[in-house]
């Protein structure tokens, strides 16, 4: 069975919910004291690290075969992040954007400072949190074969995870505004069709050689072969408010990778969907989440979000059965379709309380609940 792991980016927020707190260094100092930071030679995962801004932490799970073990670690890492945040006077919130006005402060590391200098306002305004799912692959050739065959199913995953309706104190009218902020980076969005690892690597080499990108870590495609691990990294999702939703997304991603790998091994050609059309699908998923139609990747036409997600589950049904994840995924989808995504909950809290600070405080409770 393929392993699966997740990276979750979390916001550091004031206990009253009114501000984002730039205390990552202090929180990570406490993580060091507890042995929760990565050291040279460590196996991947199981740690708390910094992200681009001083108002964020990142938690990385270990590669897991069983989704129940993955959920246990997601919850444990969120709890540990909350512990070190509280030691620095803050709380953690699994929000993909901070709802209230905030000024992102870049971590004082050469790479991040170079990004801020190079990309100006795009970097200076970027305070957003994603969920990156890593699924084990045999080699880069398989990774690119899978990449070519999962492209069309990534927008429904964005809709499922959407958790960023508010930004700088305003309702953006999007369910995932994080994806719109991400789209400002020059290498973000759906990947092209590549056909081989050599073609993919040549494209990345050319992108870096252009002088626009600083390094391979800045290839911000919705999915990419990891430049650090033997995995395919699916990067399209918002960080999920509810840890159960994180595991649901991870289970769907693993099944999608396995289904695509089998199709690649059978030499089935990938769908030749133009990248420009995939950008439209991404936009629709970001705009309306699960509340309206998505673009059906099989037809290119609008269809109810529930129907598109049902088609995704049908597409990966054999892989879900083989991994024993069928009941978890069906139950998880029923739950999310009944109560909505994180974006839905944020809007419900604001409608009930009239306070974006209450939205943040509610998110703190759910993040580690």
mmCIF file of C-alpha atoms in Angstrom:
data_model
loop_
_atom_site.group_PDB
_atom_site.id
_atom_site.type_symbol
_atom_site.label_atom_id
_atom_site.label_comp_id
_atom_site.label_asym_id
_atom_site.label_seq_id
_atom_site.Cartn_x
_atom_site.Cartn_y
_atom_site.Cartn_z
ATOM 1 C CA UNK A 1 0.000 0.000 0.000
ATOM 2 C CA UNK A 2 1.253 3.477 -0.850
ATOM 3 C CA UNK A 3 2.176 5.663 2.090
ATOM 4 C CA UNK A 4 0.563 9.047 2.572
ATOM 5 C CA UNK A 5 1.596 12.019 4.681
ATOM 6 C CA UNK A 6 0.477 15.612 5.016
ATOM 7 C CA UNK A 7 2.018 19.004 5.647
ATOM 8 C CA UNK A 8 -0.353 21.488 7.277
ATOM 9 C CA UNK A 9 0.344 25.201 7.593
ATOM 10 C CA UNK A 10 -1.236 26.833 10.656
ATOM 11 C CA UNK A 11 -1.727 30.456 11.682
ATOM 12 C CA UNK A 12 -0.482 31.882 14.970
ATOM 13 C CA UNK A 13 -3.252 34.054 16.394
ATOM 14 C CA UNK A 14 -3.960 36.086 19.506
ATOM 15 C CA UNK A 15 -6.072 34.308 22.134
ATOM 16 C CA UNK A 16 -8.822 36.921 21.654
ATOM 17 C CA UNK A 17 -8.844 36.191 17.909
ATOM 18 C CA UNK A 18 -8.196 39.778 16.969
ATOM 19 C CA UNK A 19 -4.761 39.567 15.379
ATOM 20 C CA UNK A 20 -2.167 37.312 13.799
ATOM 21 C CA UNK A 21 0.881 37.059 16.054
ATOM 22 C CA UNK A 22 4.453 37.108 14.740
ATOM 23 C CA UNK A 23 5.827 34.717 17.358
ATOM 24 C CA UNK A 24 6.971 31.765 15.232
ATOM 25 C CA UNK A 25 10.576 32.058 16.455
ATOM 26 C CA UNK A 26 9.502 31.985 20.080
ATOM 27 C CA UNK A 27 7.164 29.041 19.491
ATOM 28 C CA UNK A 28 9.859 27.116 17.638
ATOM 29 C CA UNK A 29 12.261 27.766 20.485
ATOM 30 C CA UNK A 30 9.857 25.867 22.721
ATOM 31 C CA UNK A 31 9.556 23.166 20.035
ATOM 32 C CA UNK A 32 13.344 22.786 20.087
ATOM 33 C CA UNK A 33 13.265 22.290 23.826
ATOM 34 C CA UNK A 34 10.663 19.533 23.380
ATOM 35 C CA UNK A 35 12.559 17.807 20.561
ATOM 36 C CA UNK A 36 9.883 18.628 17.975
ATOM 37 C CA UNK A 37 12.187 20.122 15.320
ATOM 38 C CA UNK A 38 13.909 18.286 12.481
ATOM 39 C CA UNK A 39 17.613 17.521 12.867
ATOM 40 C CA UNK A 40 20.050 16.318 10.160
ATOM 41 C CA UNK A 41 19.504 12.652 9.322
ATOM 42 C CA UNK A 42 15.943 12.540 10.677
ATOM 43 C CA UNK A 43 13.290 10.591 8.822
ATOM 44 C CA UNK A 44 10.727 12.912 7.202
ATOM 45 C CA UNK A 45 7.768 14.049 9.260
ATOM 46 C CA UNK A 46 6.673 14.179 12.855
ATOM 47 C CA UNK A 47 7.918 17.730 13.401
ATOM 48 C CA UNK A 48 6.956 21.397 13.700
ATOM 49 C CA UNK A 49 8.765 23.900 11.471
ATOM 50 C CA UNK A 50 8.615 27.508 10.315
ATOM 51 C CA UNK A 51 6.867 28.737 7.186
ATOM 52 C CA UNK A 52 7.377 31.858 5.123
ATOM 53 C CA UNK A 53 5.950 34.295 7.661
ATOM 54 C CA UNK A 54 6.490 34.788 11.369
ATOM 55 C CA UNK A 55 2.723 34.341 11.865
ATOM 56 C CA UNK A 56 2.776 30.673 10.769
ATOM 57 C CA UNK A 57 3.920 27.212 11.778
ATOM 58 C CA UNK A 58 4.005 24.052 9.665
ATOM 59 C CA UNK A 59 3.402 20.536 10.959
ATOM 60 C CA UNK A 60 4.524 17.508 8.919
ATOM 61 C CA UNK A 61 3.312 13.963 9.547
ATOM 62 C CA UNK A 62 5.345 10.848 8.918
ATOM 63 C CA UNK A 63 4.468 8.683 5.903
ATOM 64 C CA UNK A 64 1.590 6.452 6.965
ATOM 65 C CA UNK A 65 -0.061 3.375 5.464
ATOM 66 C CA UNK A 66 -3.274 3.550 7.534
ATOM 67 C CA UNK A 67 -5.541 6.585 7.563
ATOM 68 C CA UNK A 68 -6.473 6.107 11.209
ATOM 69 C CA UNK A 69 -2.777 6.384 12.120
ATOM 70 C CA UNK A 70 -2.526 9.474 9.908
ATOM 71 C CA UNK A 71 -5.473 11.105 11.677
ATOM 72 C CA UNK A 72 -3.957 10.322 15.062
ATOM 73 C CA UNK A 73 -0.724 12.042 14.066
ATOM 74 C CA UNK A 74 -2.476 15.036 12.502
ATOM 75 C CA UNK A 75 -4.328 15.589 15.771
ATOM 76 C CA UNK A 76 -1.199 15.043 17.865
ATOM 77 C CA UNK A 77 0.869 17.495 15.813
ATOM 78 C CA UNK A 78 -1.848 20.144 15.955
ATOM 79 C CA UNK A 79 -1.960 19.703 19.737
ATOM 80 C CA UNK A 80 1.829 20.018 19.988
ATOM 81 C CA UNK A 81 1.762 23.118 17.794
ATOM 82 C CA UNK A 82 -0.876 24.581 20.105
ATOM 83 C CA UNK A 83 1.324 23.817 23.119
ATOM 84 C CA UNK A 84 4.370 25.630 21.750
ATOM 85 C CA UNK A 85 2.203 28.499 20.462
ATOM 86 C CA UNK A 86 0.681 28.972 23.920
ATOM 87 C CA UNK A 87 4.143 29.060 25.423
ATOM 88 C CA UNK A 88 4.733 32.058 23.132
ATOM 89 C CA UNK A 89 1.413 33.687 24.072
ATOM 90 C CA UNK A 90 -0.537 32.611 20.975
ATOM 91 C CA UNK A 91 -2.971 29.977 19.720
ATOM 92 C CA UNK A 92 -2.964 28.032 16.438
ATOM 93 C CA UNK A 93 -5.799 28.151 13.924
ATOM 94 C CA UNK A 94 -6.250 25.984 10.832
ATOM 95 C CA UNK A 95 -7.427 28.867 8.661
ATOM 96 C CA UNK A 96 -6.216 29.190 5.086
ATOM 97 C CA UNK A 97 -6.300 32.992 5.316
ATOM 98 C CA UNK A 98 -6.486 35.259 8.356
ATOM 99 C CA UNK A 99 -9.949 36.880 8.355
ATOM 100 C CA UNK A 100 -8.968 40.225 9.908
ATOM 101 C CA UNK A 101 -6.472 42.809 8.655
ATOM 102 C CA UNK A 102 -2.887 41.621 9.093
ATOM 103 C CA UNK A 103 0.566 42.593 7.894
ATOM 104 C CA UNK A 104 2.587 39.474 7.042
ATOM 105 C CA UNK A 105 6.156 39.532 8.376
ATOM 106 C CA UNK A 106 8.654 37.403 6.469
ATOM 107 C CA UNK A 107 10.871 35.049 8.457
ATOM 108 C CA UNK A 108 14.439 36.373 8.642
ATOM 109 C CA UNK A 109 16.021 33.671 6.514
ATOM 110 C CA UNK A 110 17.988 34.392 3.318
ATOM 111 C CA UNK A 111 15.642 32.462 1.006
ATOM 112 C CA UNK A 112 12.472 34.145 2.269
ATOM 113 C CA UNK A 113 14.106 37.568 2.289
ATOM 114 C CA UNK A 114 15.242 36.991 -1.299
ATOM 115 C CA UNK A 115 11.693 36.025 -2.262
ATOM 116 C CA UNK A 116 10.319 39.187 -0.665
ATOM 117 C CA UNK A 117 12.885 41.316 -2.492
ATOM 118 C CA UNK A 118 12.272 39.580 -5.817
ATOM 119 C CA UNK A 119 8.465 39.297 -5.792
ATOM 120 C CA UNK A 120 7.527 42.477 -3.936
ATOM 121 C CA UNK A 121 3.895 42.820 -2.934
ATOM 122 C CA UNK A 122 3.076 39.258 -3.960
ATOM 123 C CA UNK A 123 5.403 38.025 -1.219
ATOM 124 C CA UNK A 124 4.724 40.843 1.242
ATOM 125 C CA UNK A 125 0.951 40.216 1.201
ATOM 126 C CA UNK A 126 1.103 36.432 1.235
ATOM 127 C CA UNK A 127 -0.246 35.081 4.518
ATOM 128 C CA UNK A 128 -2.038 31.872 3.592
ATOM 129 C CA UNK A 129 -2.029 28.236 4.643
ATOM 130 C CA UNK A 130 -2.293 25.130 2.505
ATOM 131 C CA UNK A 131 -2.401 21.387 3.012
ATOM 132 C CA UNK A 132 0.116 19.393 0.972
ATOM 133 C CA UNK A 133 -0.478 15.654 0.625
ATOM 134 C CA UNK A 134 2.516 13.428 -0.199
ATOM 135 C CA UNK A 135 1.870 9.980 -1.662
ATOM 136 C CA UNK A 136 4.694 7.490 -2.157
ATOM 137 C CA UNK A 137 5.729 6.667 -5.726
ATOM 138 C CA UNK A 138 8.203 4.169 -7.163
ATOM 139 C CA UNK A 139 10.289 6.720 -9.046
ATOM 140 C CA UNK A 140 10.063 10.042 -10.880
ATOM 141 C CA UNK A 141 8.897 8.361 -14.066
ATOM 142 C CA UNK A 142 5.855 6.993 -12.253
ATOM 143 C CA UNK A 143 5.406 10.355 -10.491
ATOM 144 C CA UNK A 144 5.116 12.226 -13.783
ATOM 145 C CA UNK A 145 2.906 9.509 -15.281
ATOM 146 C CA UNK A 146 0.570 9.975 -12.322
ATOM 147 C CA UNK A 147 0.813 13.769 -12.505
ATOM 148 C CA UNK A 148 -0.389 13.704 -16.096
ATOM 149 C CA UNK A 149 -3.438 11.627 -15.099
ATOM 150 C CA UNK A 150 -4.633 13.404 -11.936
ATOM 151 C CA UNK A 151 -4.710 16.965 -13.261
ATOM 152 C CA UNK A 152 -8.445 17.115 -13.966
ATOM 153 C CA UNK A 153 -9.469 15.808 -10.540
ATOM 154 C CA UNK A 154 -7.548 18.383 -8.498
ATOM 155 C CA UNK A 155 -10.153 21.213 -8.597
ATOM 156 C CA UNK A 156 -12.787 19.108 -6.745
ATOM 157 C CA UNK A 157 -10.211 18.604 -3.975
ATOM 158 C CA UNK A 158 -9.847 22.389 -3.725
ATOM 159 C CA UNK A 159 -13.626 22.764 -3.413
ATOM 160 C CA UNK A 160 -13.745 20.071 -0.747
ATOM 161 C CA UNK A 161 -11.045 21.745 1.355
ATOM 162 C CA UNK A 162 -12.059 25.392 0.801
ATOM 163 C CA UNK A 163 -11.418 27.301 4.032
ATOM 164 C CA UNK A 164 -10.558 30.923 3.222
ATOM 165 C CA UNK A 165 -13.552 33.175 2.526
ATOM 166 C CA UNK A 166 -12.217 36.207 4.439
ATOM 167 C CA UNK A 167 -9.090 38.273 3.839
ATOM 168 C CA UNK A 168 -8.015 41.613 5.309
ATOM 169 C CA UNK A 169 -11.364 42.038 7.067
ATOM 170 C CA UNK A 170 -13.528 41.468 3.996
ATOM 171 C CA UNK A 171 -15.662 38.683 2.585
ATOM 172 C CA UNK A 172 -13.922 37.945 -0.707
ATOM 173 C CA UNK A 173 -16.978 36.176 -2.236
ATOM 174 C CA UNK A 174 -14.689 33.156 -2.678
ATOM 175 C CA UNK A 175 -14.723 29.953 -0.653
ATOM 176 C CA UNK A 176 -10.962 29.629 -1.218
ATOM 177 C CA UNK A 177 -9.289 33.000 -1.536
ATOM 178 C CA UNK A 178 -5.972 31.372 -0.614
ATOM 179 C CA UNK A 179 -5.923 29.846 -4.091
ATOM 180 C CA UNK A 180 -6.290 33.303 -5.617
ATOM 181 C CA UNK A 181 -3.381 34.622 -3.549
ATOM 182 C CA UNK A 182 -1.369 31.557 -4.565
ATOM 183 C CA UNK A 183 -2.149 32.267 -8.208
ATOM 184 C CA UNK A 184 -0.136 35.493 -8.049
ATOM 185 C CA UNK A 185 3.114 33.499 -7.974
ATOM 186 C CA UNK A 186 4.524 33.001 -11.482
ATOM 187 C CA UNK A 187 4.765 29.204 -11.243
ATOM 188 C CA UNK A 188 1.432 28.483 -9.537
ATOM 189 C CA UNK A 189 -1.577 26.652 -10.898
ATOM 190 C CA UNK A 190 -2.317 23.489 -12.854
ATOM 191 C CA UNK A 191 0.641 21.606 -14.333
ATOM 192 C CA UNK A 192 1.024 20.941 -18.034
ATOM 193 C CA UNK A 193 1.123 17.464 -19.585
ATOM 194 C CA UNK A 194 4.721 16.255 -19.618
ATOM 195 C CA UNK A 195 4.769 12.618 -20.687
ATOM 196 C CA UNK A 196 8.060 11.725 -19.013
ATOM 197 C CA UNK A 197 10.271 12.592 -16.081
ATOM 198 C CA UNK A 198 12.892 13.914 -18.486
ATOM 199 C CA UNK A 199 10.399 16.359 -20.002
ATOM 200 C CA UNK A 200 9.198 17.504 -16.588
ATOM 201 C CA UNK A 201 12.739 17.980 -15.287
ATOM 202 C CA UNK A 202 13.698 19.879 -18.427
ATOM 203 C CA UNK A 203 10.731 22.199 -17.915
ATOM 204 C CA UNK A 204 11.695 22.884 -14.296
ATOM 205 C CA UNK A 205 15.320 23.459 -15.293
ATOM 206 C CA UNK A 206 14.167 25.957 -17.905
ATOM 207 C CA UNK A 207 11.908 27.745 -15.411
ATOM 208 C CA UNK A 208 14.779 28.179 -12.978
ATOM 209 C CA UNK A 209 17.164 29.061 -15.797
ATOM 210 C CA UNK A 210 14.845 31.893 -16.800
ATOM 211 C CA UNK A 211 15.956 33.722 -13.665
ATOM 212 C CA UNK A 212 12.378 34.221 -12.495
ATOM 213 C CA UNK A 213 12.298 31.426 -9.900
ATOM 214 C CA UNK A 214 14.897 31.175 -7.177
ATOM 215 C CA UNK A 215 15.000 27.384 -6.832
ATOM 216 C CA UNK A 216 12.999 24.141 -7.403
ATOM 217 C CA UNK A 217 11.051 24.757 -4.197
ATOM 218 C CA UNK A 218 9.333 27.654 -5.964
ATOM 219 C CA UNK A 219 7.633 25.385 -8.508
ATOM 220 C CA UNK A 220 4.192 25.946 -7.021
ATOM 221 C CA UNK A 221 2.114 23.726 -9.301
ATOM 222 C CA UNK A 222 -1.130 22.298 -7.891
ATOM 223 C CA UNK A 223 0.742 18.976 -7.937
ATOM 224 C CA UNK A 224 4.381 18.134 -8.511
ATOM 225 C CA UNK A 225 6.944 15.383 -7.967
ATOM 226 C CA UNK A 226 8.540 16.338 -4.678
ATOM 227 C CA UNK A 227 12.066 17.731 -4.997
ATOM 228 C CA UNK A 228 12.895 16.300 -1.518
ATOM 229 C CA UNK A 229 11.090 12.978 -1.143
ATOM 230 C CA UNK A 230 10.069 9.981 -3.337
ATOM 231 C CA UNK A 231 6.500 11.246 -3.467
ATOM 232 C CA UNK A 232 3.983 13.015 -5.615
ATOM 233 C CA UNK A 233 2.947 16.144 -3.748
ATOM 234 C CA UNK A 234 -0.643 17.342 -4.207
ATOM 235 C CA UNK A 235 -0.649 21.022 -3.185
ATOM 236 C CA UNK A 236 -4.049 22.268 -4.349
ATOM 237 C CA UNK A 237 -5.930 22.101 -1.017
ATOM 238 C CA UNK A 238 -6.523 24.770 1.596
ATOM 239 C CA UNK A 239 -5.543 23.739 5.092
ATOM 240 C CA UNK A 240 -8.712 22.115 6.436
ATOM 241 C CA UNK A 241 -10.383 23.452 9.554
ATOM 242 C CA UNK A 242 -11.436 19.992 10.771
ATOM 243 C CA UNK A 243 -8.665 17.358 11.029
ATOM 244 C CA UNK A 244 -11.131 14.718 9.815
ATOM 245 C CA UNK A 245 -11.370 16.662 6.552
ATOM 246 C CA UNK A 246 -7.581 16.627 6.243
ATOM 247 C CA UNK A 247 -7.643 12.836 6.423
ATOM 248 C CA UNK A 248 -10.529 12.655 3.941
ATOM 249 C CA UNK A 249 -8.539 14.706 1.430
ATOM 250 C CA UNK A 250 -5.467 12.524 2.056
ATOM 251 C CA UNK A 251 -7.470 9.339 1.478
ATOM 252 C CA UNK A 252 -8.899 10.634 -1.791
ATOM 253 C CA UNK A 253 -5.474 11.794 -2.940
ATOM 254 C CA UNK A 254 -3.865 8.414 -2.252
ATOM 255 C CA UNK A 255 -6.636 6.622 -4.129
ATOM 256 C CA UNK A 256 -6.326 9.076 -7.003
ATOM 257 C CA UNK A 257 -2.568 8.496 -7.220
ATOM 258 C CA UNK A 258 -2.987 4.715 -7.151
ATOM 259 C CA UNK A 259 -5.698 4.824 -9.835
ATOM 260 C CA UNK A 260 -3.535 7.027 -12.054
ATOM 261 C CA UNK A 261 -0.458 4.849 -11.503
ATOM 262 C CA UNK A 262 -2.356 1.790 -12.675
ATOM 263 C CA UNK A 263 -3.576 3.641 -15.762
ATOM 264 C CA UNK A 264 -0.002 4.772 -16.497
ATOM 265 C CA UNK A 265 1.281 1.194 -16.091
ATOM 266 C CA UNK A 266 -1.337 0.054 -18.624
ATOM 267 C CA UNK A 267 -0.128 2.780 -21.032
ATOM 268 C CA UNK A 268 -3.549 4.423 -21.071
ATOM 269 C CA UNK A 269 -3.203 7.947 -22.470
ATOM 270 C CA UNK A 270 -3.935 10.790 -20.029
ATOM 271 C CA UNK A 271 -6.818 13.191 -20.680
ATOM 272 C CA UNK A 272 -5.521 15.933 -22.946
ATOM 273 C CA UNK A 273 -7.217 18.759 -21.031
ATOM 274 C CA UNK A 274 -5.568 22.103 -21.848
ATOM 275 C CA UNK A 275 -3.928 23.757 -18.853
ATOM 276 C CA UNK A 276 -5.891 26.942 -19.559
ATOM 277 C CA UNK A 277 -9.125 24.991 -19.098
ATOM 278 C CA UNK A 278 -7.875 23.493 -15.846
ATOM 279 C CA UNK A 279 -7.326 27.042 -14.601
ATOM 280 C CA UNK A 280 -11.033 27.687 -15.223
ATOM 281 C CA UNK A 281 -11.893 24.584 -13.207
ATOM 282 C CA UNK A 282 -9.642 25.747 -10.363
ATOM 283 C CA UNK A 283 -11.270 29.175 -10.385
ATOM 284 C CA UNK A 284 -14.792 27.747 -10.215
ATOM 285 C CA UNK A 285 -13.838 25.456 -7.334
ATOM 286 C CA UNK A 286 -12.278 28.395 -5.483
ATOM 287 C CA UNK A 287 -15.200 30.714 -6.143
ATOM 288 C CA UNK A 288 -18.124 28.558 -5.029
ATOM 289 C CA UNK A 289 -16.613 25.578 -3.228
ATOM 290 C CA UNK A 290 -19.311 22.978 -2.634
ATOM 291 C CA UNK A 291 -22.156 25.512 -2.684
ATOM 292 C CA UNK A 292 -22.848 25.449 -6.435
ATOM 293 C CA UNK A 293 -21.705 23.736 -9.603
ATOM 294 C CA UNK A 294 -18.190 22.554 -10.302
ATOM 295 C CA UNK A 295 -16.803 21.890 -13.757
ATOM 296 C CA UNK A 296 -17.121 18.149 -14.363
ATOM 297 C CA UNK A 297 -13.660 16.978 -15.520
ATOM 298 C CA UNK A 298 -15.258 14.233 -17.632
ATOM 299 C CA UNK A 299 -17.437 16.552 -19.696
ATOM 300 C CA UNK A 300 -16.074 20.068 -19.218
ATOM 301 C CA UNK A 301 -19.595 21.208 -18.335
ATOM 302 C CA UNK A 302 -21.115 22.482 -15.072
ATOM 303 C CA UNK A 303 -22.483 19.855 -12.687
ATOM 304 C CA UNK A 304 -23.559 19.920 -9.021
ATOM 305 C CA UNK A 305 -20.587 19.654 -6.676
ATOM 306 C CA UNK A 306 -22.039 16.527 -5.037
ATOM 307 C CA UNK A 307 -22.254 14.820 -8.434
ATOM 308 C CA UNK A 308 -18.654 15.692 -9.334
ATOM 309 C CA UNK A 309 -17.396 14.384 -5.988
ATOM 310 C CA UNK A 310 -19.454 11.215 -6.474
ATOM 311 C CA UNK A 311 -17.794 10.811 -9.870
ATOM 312 C CA UNK A 312 -14.375 11.236 -8.237
ATOM 313 C CA UNK A 313 -15.166 8.521 -5.690
ATOM 314 C CA UNK A 314 -16.420 6.236 -8.453
ATOM 315 C CA UNK A 315 -13.219 6.908 -10.423
ATOM 316 C CA UNK A 316 -11.053 5.754 -7.491
ATOM 317 C CA UNK A 317 -13.400 3.095 -6.089
ATOM 318 C CA UNK A 318 -11.095 0.137 -6.743
ATOM 319 C CA UNK A 319 -8.154 1.855 -5.060
ATOM 320 C CA UNK A 320 -10.291 2.776 -2.042
ATOM 321 C CA UNK A 321 -11.433 -0.802 -1.688
ATOM 322 C CA UNK A 322 -7.887 -2.140 -1.948
ATOM 323 C CA UNK A 323 -6.664 0.195 0.812
ATOM 324 C CA UNK A 324 -9.692 -0.382 3.041
ATOM 325 C CA UNK A 325 -10.670 3.287 2.905
ATOM 326 C CA UNK A 326 -14.081 3.043 1.217
ATOM 327 C CA UNK A 327 -16.194 3.538 4.342
ATOM 328 C CA UNK A 328 -14.009 6.355 5.673
ATOM 329 C CA UNK A 329 -14.182 8.276 2.402
ATOM 330 C CA UNK A 330 -17.912 7.754 1.866
ATOM 331 C CA UNK A 331 -18.645 8.764 5.451
ATOM 332 C CA UNK A 332 -16.363 11.770 5.223
ATOM 333 C CA UNK A 333 -17.928 13.021 2.016
ATOM 334 C CA UNK A 334 -21.426 12.615 3.430
ATOM 335 C CA UNK A 335 -20.344 14.643 6.447
ATOM 336 C CA UNK A 336 -18.788 17.483 4.451
ATOM 337 C CA UNK A 337 -21.635 17.676 1.951
ATOM 338 C CA UNK A 338 -24.132 17.844 4.816
ATOM 339 C CA UNK A 339 -22.409 20.598 6.811
ATOM 340 C CA UNK A 340 -20.174 22.281 4.258
ATOM 341 C CA UNK A 341 -16.466 23.032 4.191
ATOM 342 C CA UNK A 342 -14.453 25.216 6.530
ATOM 343 C CA UNK A 343 -15.505 28.262 4.503
ATOM 344 C CA UNK A 344 -19.155 27.432 5.183
ATOM 345 C CA UNK A 345 -18.526 27.216 8.914
ATOM 346 C CA UNK A 346 -16.641 30.521 8.955
ATOM 347 C CA UNK A 347 -19.559 32.285 7.284
ATOM 348 C CA UNK A 348 -22.048 30.649 9.644
ATOM 349 C CA UNK A 349 -20.081 31.844 12.687
ATOM 350 C CA UNK A 350 -19.920 35.402 11.349
ATOM 351 C CA UNK A 351 -23.644 35.380 10.555
ATOM 352 C CA UNK A 352 -24.372 34.242 14.120
ATOM 353 C CA UNK A 353 -21.950 36.506 16.008
ATOM 354 C CA UNK A 354 -21.153 39.411 13.683
ATOM 355 C CA UNK A 355 -17.486 39.168 14.702
ATOM 356 C CA UNK A 356 -14.520 37.997 12.650
ATOM 357 C CA UNK A 357 -12.599 37.610 15.897
ATOM 358 C CA UNK A 358 -15.247 35.060 16.885
ATOM 359 C CA UNK A 359 -14.577 33.281 13.583
ATOM 360 C CA UNK A 360 -10.917 33.026 14.585
ATOM 361 C CA UNK A 361 -11.706 31.846 18.113
ATOM 362 C CA UNK A 362 -14.052 29.195 16.749
ATOM 363 C CA UNK A 363 -11.315 28.032 14.396
ATOM 364 C CA UNK A 364 -8.891 27.707 17.325
ATOM 365 C CA UNK A 365 -11.379 25.444 19.101
ATOM 366 C CA UNK A 366 -11.950 23.252 16.044
ATOM 367 C CA UNK A 367 -8.266 23.058 15.075
ATOM 368 C CA UNK A 368 -7.296 20.988 18.085
ATOM 369 C CA UNK A 369 -10.746 19.747 19.113
#
